[in-house]
């Protein structure tokens, strides 16, 4: 249920926040997703350790029930998008119209190329840092905690900057930073680079690209299409993540020590795909008649 729930949350945000302030709102909400990911895993492990494996599931169920009650109490009814000339169209016709919109596919491509680029590397980061760069196993938890915590604040800053300077400028800057991280940290694999600095820079670039992309993507659907559009976007995003991880597993191999081989080749592919996000975003903004 997490996918539909997150799609609904972003749809509510799109209904409630005007486009000119949506970057800041998107950064705040996506920062909450990041914090939940960073804090949720260790919290769940501790709960399972102290109260048994059922405890995390019971706590999650209780929190969801509480949020449902608060939502029913505080969130106003949003049914204005149900009115219009096509209000009586069957859902299948609406979905067909949505998928027939060239702008929707540009939006999905903007998200997809970036996600594939990231997930070529993300599933293997822990192994790479430990066995290729010699980072201590006992410090991996701290590494991900610091990187995830920094991304929480980075997303908020990225959203505000996207509102002020425009999401394309933010995307281009973040993409250049991401390419630099990939080149120095993965393609050349410079041994003197501090792993903590490398990972934090990776997270900052990735999360900034994500916020700016999702801000632009939120401008595409009309009000009555938002929930369906975001659901398809989430499905496409998850498919892209799975595709990136699957592809990396067929490119990488390991030597007798467990270190990853063919990382430079994988990195080059990730760099090429990362260049696609600003390109597709620029094309999408032109279709939306937004001044670049």
PDB file of C-alpha atoms in Angstrom:
ATOM      1  CA  UNK A   1       0.000   0.000   0.000  1.00  0.00           C
ATOM      2  CA  UNK A   2       3.004   2.339   0.293  1.00  0.00           C
ATOM      3  CA  UNK A   3       3.030   3.163  -3.423  1.00  0.00           C
ATOM      4  CA  UNK A   4      -0.626   4.269  -3.691  1.00  0.00           C
ATOM      5  CA  UNK A   5      -0.365   6.065  -0.336  1.00  0.00           C
ATOM      6  CA  UNK A   6       2.656   8.103  -1.426  1.00  0.00           C
ATOM      7  CA  UNK A   7       0.979   8.880  -4.762  1.00  0.00           C
ATOM      8  CA  UNK A   8      -2.088  10.128  -2.888  1.00  0.00           C
ATOM      9  CA  UNK A   9       0.062  12.248  -0.560  1.00  0.00           C
ATOM     10  CA  UNK A  10       1.778  13.988  -3.471  1.00  0.00           C
ATOM     11  CA  UNK A  11      -1.583  14.427  -5.228  1.00  0.00           C
ATOM     12  CA  UNK A  12      -2.949  16.211  -2.154  1.00  0.00           C
ATOM     13  CA  UNK A  13       0.146  18.414  -2.115  1.00  0.00           C
ATOM     14  CA  UNK A  14      -0.412  19.288  -5.778  1.00  0.00           C
ATOM     15  CA  UNK A  15      -4.034  20.219  -5.054  1.00  0.00           C
ATOM     16  CA  UNK A  16      -3.190  22.301  -1.998  1.00  0.00           C
ATOM     17  CA  UNK A  17      -0.010  24.133  -3.074  1.00  0.00           C
ATOM     18  CA  UNK A  18       0.191  26.438  -6.124  1.00  0.00           C
ATOM     19  CA  UNK A  19       2.838  25.680  -8.746  1.00  0.00           C
ATOM     20  CA  UNK A  20       5.063  28.637  -7.847  1.00  0.00           C
ATOM     21  CA  UNK A  21       5.523  27.321  -4.282  1.00  0.00           C
ATOM     22  CA  UNK A  22       5.482  23.623  -5.062  1.00  0.00           C
ATOM     23  CA  UNK A  23       9.251  23.136  -5.019  1.00  0.00           C
ATOM     24  CA  UNK A  24       9.471  24.072  -1.358  1.00  0.00           C
ATOM     25  CA  UNK A  25       6.509  21.847  -0.490  1.00  0.00           C
ATOM     26  CA  UNK A  26       7.913  18.961  -2.537  1.00  0.00           C
ATOM     27  CA  UNK A  27      11.264  19.294  -0.787  1.00  0.00           C
ATOM     28  CA  UNK A  28       9.592  19.193   2.621  1.00  0.00           C
ATOM     29  CA  UNK A  29       7.509  16.109   1.846  1.00  0.00           C
ATOM     30  CA  UNK A  30      10.335  14.249   0.130  1.00  0.00           C
ATOM     31  CA  UNK A  31      12.581  15.160   3.055  1.00  0.00           C
ATOM     32  CA  UNK A  32      10.075  13.446   5.320  1.00  0.00           C
ATOM     33  CA  UNK A  33      10.287  10.349   3.099  1.00  0.00           C
ATOM     34  CA  UNK A  34      14.064  10.447   3.454  1.00  0.00           C
ATOM     35  CA  UNK A  35      13.896  10.815   7.228  1.00  0.00           C
ATOM     36  CA  UNK A  36      11.451   7.933   7.464  1.00  0.00           C
ATOM     37  CA  UNK A  37      13.804   5.734   5.449  1.00  0.00           C
ATOM     38  CA  UNK A  38      16.853   6.675   7.505  1.00  0.00           C
ATOM     39  CA  UNK A  39      15.215   6.433  10.918  1.00  0.00           C
ATOM     40  CA  UNK A  40      12.652   3.733  10.185  1.00  0.00           C
ATOM     41  CA  UNK A  41      15.056   0.860   9.521  1.00  0.00           C
ATOM     42  CA  UNK A  42      17.150   1.199  12.709  1.00  0.00           C
ATOM     43  CA  UNK A  43      14.024   1.938  14.766  1.00  0.00           C
ATOM     44  CA  UNK A  44      12.323  -1.171  13.393  1.00  0.00           C
ATOM     45  CA  UNK A  45      15.365  -3.298  14.159  1.00  0.00           C
ATOM     46  CA  UNK A  46      15.510  -2.009  17.724  1.00  0.00           C
ATOM     47  CA  UNK A  47      11.794  -2.629  18.230  1.00  0.00           C
ATOM     48  CA  UNK A  48      12.153  -6.169  16.927  1.00  0.00           C
ATOM     49  CA  UNK A  49      15.143  -6.723  19.205  1.00  0.00           C
ATOM     50  CA  UNK A  50      13.384  -5.520  22.352  1.00  0.00           C
ATOM     51  CA  UNK A  51       9.761  -6.549  21.761  1.00  0.00           C
ATOM     52  CA  UNK A  52       9.817  -9.282  19.123  1.00  0.00           C
ATOM     53  CA  UNK A  53       9.457  -9.339  15.357  1.00  0.00           C
ATOM     54  CA  UNK A  54       5.751  -8.431  15.480  1.00  0.00           C
ATOM     55  CA  UNK A  55       6.368  -5.108  17.250  1.00  0.00           C
ATOM     56  CA  UNK A  56       7.418  -3.036  14.188  1.00  0.00           C
ATOM     57  CA  UNK A  57       4.323  -4.144  12.264  1.00  0.00           C
ATOM     58  CA  UNK A  58       2.019  -3.329  15.184  1.00  0.00           C
ATOM     59  CA  UNK A  59       3.602   0.099  15.624  1.00  0.00           C
ATOM     60  CA  UNK A  60       3.316   0.853  11.906  1.00  0.00           C
ATOM     61  CA  UNK A  61      -0.342  -0.197  11.942  1.00  0.00           C
ATOM     62  CA  UNK A  62      -1.024   2.028  14.942  1.00  0.00           C
ATOM     63  CA  UNK A  63       0.703   5.023  13.360  1.00  0.00           C
ATOM     64  CA  UNK A  64      -1.221   4.517  10.104  1.00  0.00           C
ATOM     65  CA  UNK A  65      -4.513   4.378  12.002  1.00  0.00           C
ATOM     66  CA  UNK A  66      -3.623   7.573  13.868  1.00  0.00           C
ATOM     67  CA  UNK A  67      -2.680   9.325  10.623  1.00  0.00           C
ATOM     68  CA  UNK A  68      -5.943   8.215   9.011  1.00  0.00           C
ATOM     69  CA  UNK A  69      -7.910   9.763  11.880  1.00  0.00           C
ATOM     70  CA  UNK A  70      -5.914  13.005  11.740  1.00  0.00           C
ATOM     71  CA  UNK A  71      -6.324  13.159   7.952  1.00  0.00           C
ATOM     72  CA  UNK A  72     -10.091  12.661   8.186  1.00  0.00           C
ATOM     73  CA  UNK A  73     -10.255  15.397  10.822  1.00  0.00           C
ATOM     74  CA  UNK A  74      -7.879  18.016   9.414  1.00  0.00           C
ATOM     75  CA  UNK A  75      -7.659  17.571   5.629  1.00  0.00           C
ATOM     76  CA  UNK A  76     -10.570  19.266   3.832  1.00  0.00           C
ATOM     77  CA  UNK A  77     -12.618  17.552   1.160  1.00  0.00           C
ATOM     78  CA  UNK A  78     -10.982  17.935  -2.247  1.00  0.00           C
ATOM     79  CA  UNK A  79     -13.643  17.111  -4.821  1.00  0.00           C
ATOM     80  CA  UNK A  80     -13.469  20.131  -7.118  1.00  0.00           C
ATOM     81  CA  UNK A  81     -11.387  18.188  -9.623  1.00  0.00           C
ATOM     82  CA  UNK A  82     -14.293  15.748 -10.105  1.00  0.00           C
ATOM     83  CA  UNK A  83     -16.336  18.422 -11.867  1.00  0.00           C
ATOM     84  CA  UNK A  84     -15.893  19.126 -15.558  1.00  0.00           C
ATOM     85  CA  UNK A  85     -16.805  18.080 -19.057  1.00  0.00           C
ATOM     86  CA  UNK A  86     -15.139  14.682 -18.752  1.00  0.00           C
ATOM     87  CA  UNK A  87     -16.338  13.941 -15.234  1.00  0.00           C
ATOM     88  CA  UNK A  88     -18.549  11.139 -16.508  1.00  0.00           C
ATOM     89  CA  UNK A  89     -15.887   9.472 -18.639  1.00  0.00           C
ATOM     90  CA  UNK A  90     -14.992   5.916 -17.580  1.00  0.00           C
ATOM     91  CA  UNK A  91     -11.686   5.485 -15.789  1.00  0.00           C
ATOM     92  CA  UNK A  92     -10.257   3.527 -18.731  1.00  0.00           C
ATOM     93  CA  UNK A  93     -10.852   6.443 -21.096  1.00  0.00           C
ATOM     94  CA  UNK A  94      -9.234   8.890 -18.704  1.00  0.00           C
ATOM     95  CA  UNK A  95      -6.184   6.668 -18.320  1.00  0.00           C
ATOM     96  CA  UNK A  96      -5.906   6.267 -22.092  1.00  0.00           C
ATOM     97  CA  UNK A  97      -6.066  10.043 -22.523  1.00  0.00           C
ATOM     98  CA  UNK A  98      -3.401  10.495 -19.862  1.00  0.00           C
ATOM     99  CA  UNK A  99      -1.038   7.958 -21.415  1.00  0.00           C
ATOM    100  CA  UNK A 100      -1.634   9.496 -24.821  1.00  0.00           C
ATOM    101  CA  UNK A 101      -0.229  12.832 -23.644  1.00  0.00           C
ATOM    102  CA  UNK A 102       3.346  13.309 -24.886  1.00  0.00           C
ATOM    103  CA  UNK A 103       4.093  15.499 -21.859  1.00  0.00           C
ATOM    104  CA  UNK A 104       3.326  12.629 -19.507  1.00  0.00           C
ATOM    105  CA  UNK A 105       5.925  10.441 -21.202  1.00  0.00           C
ATOM    106  CA  UNK A 106       8.496  13.236 -21.060  1.00  0.00           C
ATOM    107  CA  UNK A 107       7.770  13.489 -17.340  1.00  0.00           C
ATOM    108  CA  UNK A 108       8.184   9.749 -16.831  1.00  0.00           C
ATOM    109  CA  UNK A 109      11.418   9.808 -18.853  1.00  0.00           C
ATOM    110  CA  UNK A 110      12.740  12.675 -16.713  1.00  0.00           C
ATOM    111  CA  UNK A 111      12.209  10.568 -13.613  1.00  0.00           C
ATOM    112  CA  UNK A 112      13.148   7.231 -15.165  1.00  0.00           C
ATOM    113  CA  UNK A 113      16.625   8.012 -16.519  1.00  0.00           C
ATOM    114  CA  UNK A 114      17.683   9.506 -13.197  1.00  0.00           C
ATOM    115  CA  UNK A 115      16.344   6.583 -11.168  1.00  0.00           C
ATOM    116  CA  UNK A 116      18.024   3.988 -13.397  1.00  0.00           C
ATOM    117  CA  UNK A 117      21.274   5.949 -13.155  1.00  0.00           C
ATOM    118  CA  UNK A 118      21.094   5.947  -9.372  1.00  0.00           C
ATOM    119  CA  UNK A 119      20.093   2.329  -8.944  1.00  0.00           C
ATOM    120  CA  UNK A 120      22.926   1.101 -11.112  1.00  0.00           C
ATOM    121  CA  UNK A 121      25.054   2.015  -8.086  1.00  0.00           C
ATOM    122  CA  UNK A 122      22.872   2.298  -4.973  1.00  0.00           C
ATOM    123  CA  UNK A 123      22.343  -1.457  -4.299  1.00  0.00           C
ATOM    124  CA  UNK A 124      26.115  -1.980  -4.419  1.00  0.00           C
ATOM    125  CA  UNK A 125      27.292   1.050  -2.435  1.00  0.00           C
ATOM    126  CA  UNK A 126      27.880  -0.828   0.809  1.00  0.00           C
ATOM    127  CA  UNK A 127      29.929  -3.545  -0.910  1.00  0.00           C
ATOM    128  CA  UNK A 128      31.870  -0.990  -2.958  1.00  0.00           C
ATOM    129  CA  UNK A 129      32.777   1.170   0.023  1.00  0.00           C
ATOM    130  CA  UNK A 130      33.867  -1.780   2.132  1.00  0.00           C
ATOM    131  CA  UNK A 131      35.649  -4.068  -0.312  1.00  0.00           C
ATOM    132  CA  UNK A 132      36.848  -1.621  -2.970  1.00  0.00           C
ATOM    133  CA  UNK A 133      37.616   1.429  -0.837  1.00  0.00           C
ATOM    134  CA  UNK A 134      38.420  -0.258   2.462  1.00  0.00           C
ATOM    135  CA  UNK A 135      35.739   1.417   4.581  1.00  0.00           C
ATOM    136  CA  UNK A 136      35.210  -0.369   7.941  1.00  0.00           C
ATOM    137  CA  UNK A 137      32.139  -2.599   8.154  1.00  0.00           C
ATOM    138  CA  UNK A 138      31.286  -1.354  11.644  1.00  0.00           C
ATOM    139  CA  UNK A 139      31.009   2.243  10.390  1.00  0.00           C
ATOM    140  CA  UNK A 140      28.586   1.559   7.522  1.00  0.00           C
ATOM    141  CA  UNK A 141      25.537   2.293   9.690  1.00  0.00           C
ATOM    142  CA  UNK A 142      26.939   5.694  10.665  1.00  0.00           C
ATOM    143  CA  UNK A 143      27.769   6.415   7.027  1.00  0.00           C
ATOM    144  CA  UNK A 144      24.186   5.883   5.888  1.00  0.00           C
ATOM    145  CA  UNK A 145      22.780   7.717   8.912  1.00  0.00           C
ATOM    146  CA  UNK A 146      24.863  10.833   8.230  1.00  0.00           C
ATOM    147  CA  UNK A 147      24.186  10.758   4.487  1.00  0.00           C
ATOM    148  CA  UNK A 148      20.467  10.272   4.970  1.00  0.00           C
ATOM    149  CA  UNK A 149      20.263  13.007   7.600  1.00  0.00           C
ATOM    150  CA  UNK A 150      22.037  15.467   5.329  1.00  0.00           C
ATOM    151  CA  UNK A 151      19.653  14.617   2.496  1.00  0.00           C
ATOM    152  CA  UNK A 152      16.702  15.613   4.710  1.00  0.00           C
ATOM    153  CA  UNK A 153      17.964  19.199   4.897  1.00  0.00           C
ATOM    154  CA  UNK A 154      19.237  19.204   1.319  1.00  0.00           C
ATOM    155  CA  UNK A 155      15.789  18.391  -0.038  1.00  0.00           C
ATOM    156  CA  UNK A 156      14.217  21.362   1.741  1.00  0.00           C
ATOM    157  CA  UNK A 157      16.928  23.679   0.430  1.00  0.00           C
ATOM    158  CA  UNK A 158      16.626  22.232  -3.077  1.00  0.00           C
ATOM    159  CA  UNK A 159      12.875  22.839  -3.105  1.00  0.00           C
ATOM    160  CA  UNK A 160      13.223  26.485  -2.086  1.00  0.00           C
ATOM    161  CA  UNK A 161      15.982  27.028  -4.629  1.00  0.00           C
ATOM    162  CA  UNK A 162      13.870  25.454  -7.376  1.00  0.00           C
ATOM    163  CA  UNK A 163      11.063  27.916  -6.604  1.00  0.00           C
ATOM    164  CA  UNK A 164      13.475  30.848  -6.672  1.00  0.00           C
ATOM    165  CA  UNK A 165      15.813  30.009  -9.578  1.00  0.00           C
ATOM    166  CA  UNK A 166      13.766  27.459 -11.499  1.00  0.00           C
ATOM    167  CA  UNK A 167      13.992  23.670 -11.411  1.00  0.00           C
ATOM    168  CA  UNK A 168      16.039  23.378 -14.606  1.00  0.00           C
ATOM    169  CA  UNK A 169      18.892  25.453 -13.172  1.00  0.00           C
ATOM    170  CA  UNK A 170      18.822  23.325 -10.026  1.00  0.00           C
ATOM    171  CA  UNK A 171      18.790  20.120 -12.062  1.00  0.00           C
ATOM    172  CA  UNK A 172      21.718  21.177 -14.248  1.00  0.00           C
ATOM    173  CA  UNK A 173      23.788  22.157 -11.201  1.00  0.00           C
ATOM    174  CA  UNK A 174      22.952  18.965  -9.301  1.00  0.00           C
ATOM    175  CA  UNK A 175      23.590  16.823 -12.382  1.00  0.00           C
ATOM    176  CA  UNK A 176      27.049  18.350 -12.827  1.00  0.00           C
ATOM    177  CA  UNK A 177      27.781  17.650  -9.170  1.00  0.00           C
ATOM    178  CA  UNK A 178      26.531  14.094  -9.559  1.00  0.00           C
ATOM    179  CA  UNK A 179      28.740  13.552 -12.616  1.00  0.00           C
ATOM    180  CA  UNK A 180      31.746  14.856 -10.674  1.00  0.00           C
ATOM    181  CA  UNK A 181      31.029  12.452  -7.802  1.00  0.00           C
ATOM    182  CA  UNK A 182      30.693   9.520 -10.188  1.00  0.00           C
ATOM    183  CA  UNK A 183      33.849  10.417 -12.091  1.00  0.00           C
ATOM    184  CA  UNK A 184      36.134  11.004  -9.113  1.00  0.00           C
ATOM    185  CA  UNK A 185      34.622   8.500  -6.714  1.00  0.00           C
ATOM    186  CA  UNK A 186      33.662   5.582  -8.956  1.00  0.00           C
ATOM    187  CA  UNK A 187      35.260   5.850 -12.394  1.00  0.00           C
ATOM    188  CA  UNK A 188      38.705   6.907 -11.163  1.00  0.00           C
ATOM    189  CA  UNK A 189      38.051   5.547  -7.644  1.00  0.00           C
ATOM    190  CA  UNK A 190      40.655   7.830  -6.091  1.00  0.00           C
ATOM    191  CA  UNK A 191      41.800   6.058  -2.905  1.00  0.00           C
ATOM    192  CA  UNK A 192      42.483   9.275  -0.988  1.00  0.00           C
ATOM    193  CA  UNK A 193      38.867  10.463  -1.214  1.00  0.00           C
ATOM    194  CA  UNK A 194      37.147  10.259   2.211  1.00  0.00           C
ATOM    195  CA  UNK A 195      34.251   7.820   1.880  1.00  0.00           C
ATOM    196  CA  UNK A 196      32.051   9.889   4.197  1.00  0.00           C
ATOM    197  CA  UNK A 197      32.535  12.964   2.007  1.00  0.00           C
ATOM    198  CA  UNK A 198      31.964  10.943  -1.159  1.00  0.00           C
ATOM    199  CA  UNK A 199      28.720   9.420   0.092  1.00  0.00           C
ATOM    200  CA  UNK A 200      27.360  12.713   1.427  1.00  0.00           C
ATOM    201  CA  UNK A 201      28.100  14.398  -1.913  1.00  0.00           C
ATOM    202  CA  UNK A 202      26.386  11.498  -3.694  1.00  0.00           C
ATOM    203  CA  UNK A 203      23.283  11.880  -1.521  1.00  0.00           C
ATOM    204  CA  UNK A 204      23.170  15.664  -1.892  1.00  0.00           C
ATOM    205  CA  UNK A 205      23.337  15.451  -5.682  1.00  0.00           C
ATOM    206  CA  UNK A 206      20.824  12.601  -5.947  1.00  0.00           C
ATOM    207  CA  UNK A 207      18.214  14.150  -3.653  1.00  0.00           C
ATOM    208  CA  UNK A 208      18.513  17.579  -5.272  1.00  0.00           C
ATOM    209  CA  UNK A 209      17.951  16.031  -8.691  1.00  0.00           C
ATOM    210  CA  UNK A 210      14.933  14.154  -7.333  1.00  0.00           C
ATOM    211  CA  UNK A 211      13.276  17.237  -5.824  1.00  0.00           C
ATOM    212  CA  UNK A 212      13.719  19.394  -8.925  1.00  0.00           C
ATOM    213  CA  UNK A 213      12.469  16.612 -11.210  1.00  0.00           C
ATOM    214  CA  UNK A 214       9.385  15.900  -9.108  1.00  0.00           C
ATOM    215  CA  UNK A 215       8.607  19.613  -8.928  1.00  0.00           C
ATOM    216  CA  UNK A 216       8.446  19.877 -12.719  1.00  0.00           C
ATOM    217  CA  UNK A 217       6.592  16.583 -13.059  1.00  0.00           C
ATOM    218  CA  UNK A 218       3.908  17.889 -10.692  1.00  0.00           C
ATOM    219  CA  UNK A 219       3.064  20.615 -13.225  1.00  0.00           C
ATOM    220  CA  UNK A 220       2.014  18.141 -15.923  1.00  0.00           C
ATOM    221  CA  UNK A 221      -1.374  16.629 -14.936  1.00  0.00           C
ATOM    222  CA  UNK A 222      -4.625  18.531 -14.784  1.00  0.00           C
ATOM    223  CA  UNK A 223      -6.370  18.480 -11.377  1.00  0.00           C
ATOM    224  CA  UNK A 224      -8.676  15.585 -12.271  1.00  0.00           C
ATOM    225  CA  UNK A 225      -5.695  13.520 -13.496  1.00  0.00           C
ATOM    226  CA  UNK A 226      -3.298  14.028 -10.609  1.00  0.00           C
ATOM    227  CA  UNK A 227      -3.874  10.869  -8.570  1.00  0.00           C
ATOM    228  CA  UNK A 228      -3.815   8.607 -11.635  1.00  0.00           C
ATOM    229  CA  UNK A 229      -0.783  10.409 -13.034  1.00  0.00           C
ATOM    230  CA  UNK A 230       1.168  10.068  -9.784  1.00  0.00           C
ATOM    231  CA  UNK A 231       0.244   6.396  -9.462  1.00  0.00           C
ATOM    232  CA  UNK A 232       1.618   5.683 -12.939  1.00  0.00           C
ATOM    233  CA  UNK A 233       4.674   7.811 -12.134  1.00  0.00           C
ATOM    234  CA  UNK A 234       5.351   5.809  -8.975  1.00  0.00           C
ATOM    235  CA  UNK A 235       4.986   2.526 -10.847  1.00  0.00           C
ATOM    236  CA  UNK A 236       7.352   3.755 -13.561  1.00  0.00           C
ATOM    237  CA  UNK A 237       9.815   4.953 -10.931  1.00  0.00           C
ATOM    238  CA  UNK A 238       9.838   1.602  -9.118  1.00  0.00           C
ATOM    239  CA  UNK A 239      10.182  -0.264 -12.408  1.00  0.00           C
ATOM    240  CA  UNK A 240      13.158   1.952 -13.280  1.00  0.00           C
ATOM    241  CA  UNK A 241      14.772   1.239  -9.913  1.00  0.00           C
ATOM    242  CA  UNK A 242      14.325  -2.491 -10.404  1.00  0.00           C
ATOM    243  CA  UNK A 243      15.695  -2.231 -13.933  1.00  0.00           C
ATOM    244  CA  UNK A 244      18.794  -0.379 -12.763  1.00  0.00           C
ATOM    245  CA  UNK A 245      19.499  -2.914 -10.027  1.00  0.00           C
ATOM    246  CA  UNK A 246      18.913  -5.820 -12.418  1.00  0.00           C
ATOM    247  CA  UNK A 247      21.227  -4.342 -15.030  1.00  0.00           C
ATOM    248  CA  UNK A 248      24.006  -3.671 -12.523  1.00  0.00           C
ATOM    249  CA  UNK A 249      23.880  -7.278 -11.336  1.00  0.00           C
ATOM    250  CA  UNK A 250      24.647  -8.397 -14.902  1.00  0.00           C
ATOM    251  CA  UNK A 251      27.501  -5.917 -15.413  1.00  0.00           C
ATOM    252  CA  UNK A 252      29.324  -6.271 -12.097  1.00  0.00           C
ATOM    253  CA  UNK A 253      31.258  -9.275 -10.887  1.00  0.00           C
ATOM    254  CA  UNK A 254      33.619  -9.943  -7.963  1.00  0.00           C
ATOM    255  CA  UNK A 255      37.220 -11.025  -7.634  1.00  0.00           C
ATOM    256  CA  UNK A 256      38.532 -13.538  -5.107  1.00  0.00           C
ATOM    257  CA  UNK A 257      38.541 -10.904  -2.330  1.00  0.00           C
ATOM    258  CA  UNK A 258      34.922  -9.912  -2.985  1.00  0.00           C
ATOM    259  CA  UNK A 259      35.803  -6.520  -4.508  1.00  0.00           C
ATOM    260  CA  UNK A 260      33.544  -5.391  -7.348  1.00  0.00           C
ATOM    261  CA  UNK A 261      34.832  -5.555 -10.912  1.00  0.00           C
ATOM    262  CA  UNK A 262      33.696  -3.481 -13.943  1.00  0.00           C
ATOM    263  CA  UNK A 263      32.722  -0.506 -11.767  1.00  0.00           C
ATOM    264  CA  UNK A 264      34.159   2.021 -14.295  1.00  0.00           C
ATOM    265  CA  UNK A 265      32.005   0.596 -17.102  1.00  0.00           C
ATOM    266  CA  UNK A 266      28.923   0.712 -14.886  1.00  0.00           C
ATOM    267  CA  UNK A 267      29.780   4.267 -13.866  1.00  0.00           C
ATOM    268  CA  UNK A 268      30.033   5.439 -17.472  1.00  0.00           C
ATOM    269  CA  UNK A 269      26.546   4.085 -18.144  1.00  0.00           C
ATOM    270  CA  UNK A 270      25.225   5.842 -15.026  1.00  0.00           C
ATOM    271  CA  UNK A 271      26.819   9.113 -16.152  1.00  0.00           C
ATOM    272  CA  UNK A 272      25.276   8.918 -19.620  1.00  0.00           C
ATOM    273  CA  UNK A 273      21.828   8.233 -18.169  1.00  0.00           C
ATOM    274  CA  UNK A 274      22.198  11.071 -15.648  1.00  0.00           C
ATOM    275  CA  UNK A 275      22.696  13.502 -18.532  1.00  0.00           C
ATOM    276  CA  UNK A 276      19.220  12.575 -19.707  1.00  0.00           C
ATOM    277  CA  UNK A 277      17.415  14.231 -16.803  1.00  0.00           C
ATOM    278  CA  UNK A 278      18.186  17.884 -17.686  1.00  0.00           C
ATOM    279  CA  UNK A 279      17.621  17.114 -21.381  1.00  0.00           C
ATOM    280  CA  UNK A 280      14.198  15.553 -20.858  1.00  0.00           C
ATOM    281  CA  UNK A 281      13.298  18.243 -18.322  1.00  0.00           C
ATOM    282  CA  UNK A 282      14.133  21.022 -20.797  1.00  0.00           C
ATOM    283  CA  UNK A 283      11.966  19.341 -23.444  1.00  0.00           C
ATOM    284  CA  UNK A 284       9.145  18.961 -20.933  1.00  0.00           C
ATOM    285  CA  UNK A 285       9.333  22.599 -19.850  1.00  0.00           C
ATOM    286  CA  UNK A 286       9.107  23.683 -23.487  1.00  0.00           C
ATOM    287  CA  UNK A 287       5.995  21.543 -23.883  1.00  0.00           C
ATOM    288  CA  UNK A 288       4.566  23.152 -20.754  1.00  0.00           C
ATOM    289  CA  UNK A 289       5.419  26.606 -22.197  1.00  0.00           C
ATOM    290  CA  UNK A 290       7.563  27.460 -19.190  1.00  0.00           C
ATOM    291  CA  UNK A 291      10.373  29.934 -19.795  1.00  0.00           C
ATOM    292  CA  UNK A 292      13.731  28.181 -19.293  1.00  0.00           C
TER     293      UNK A 292
END
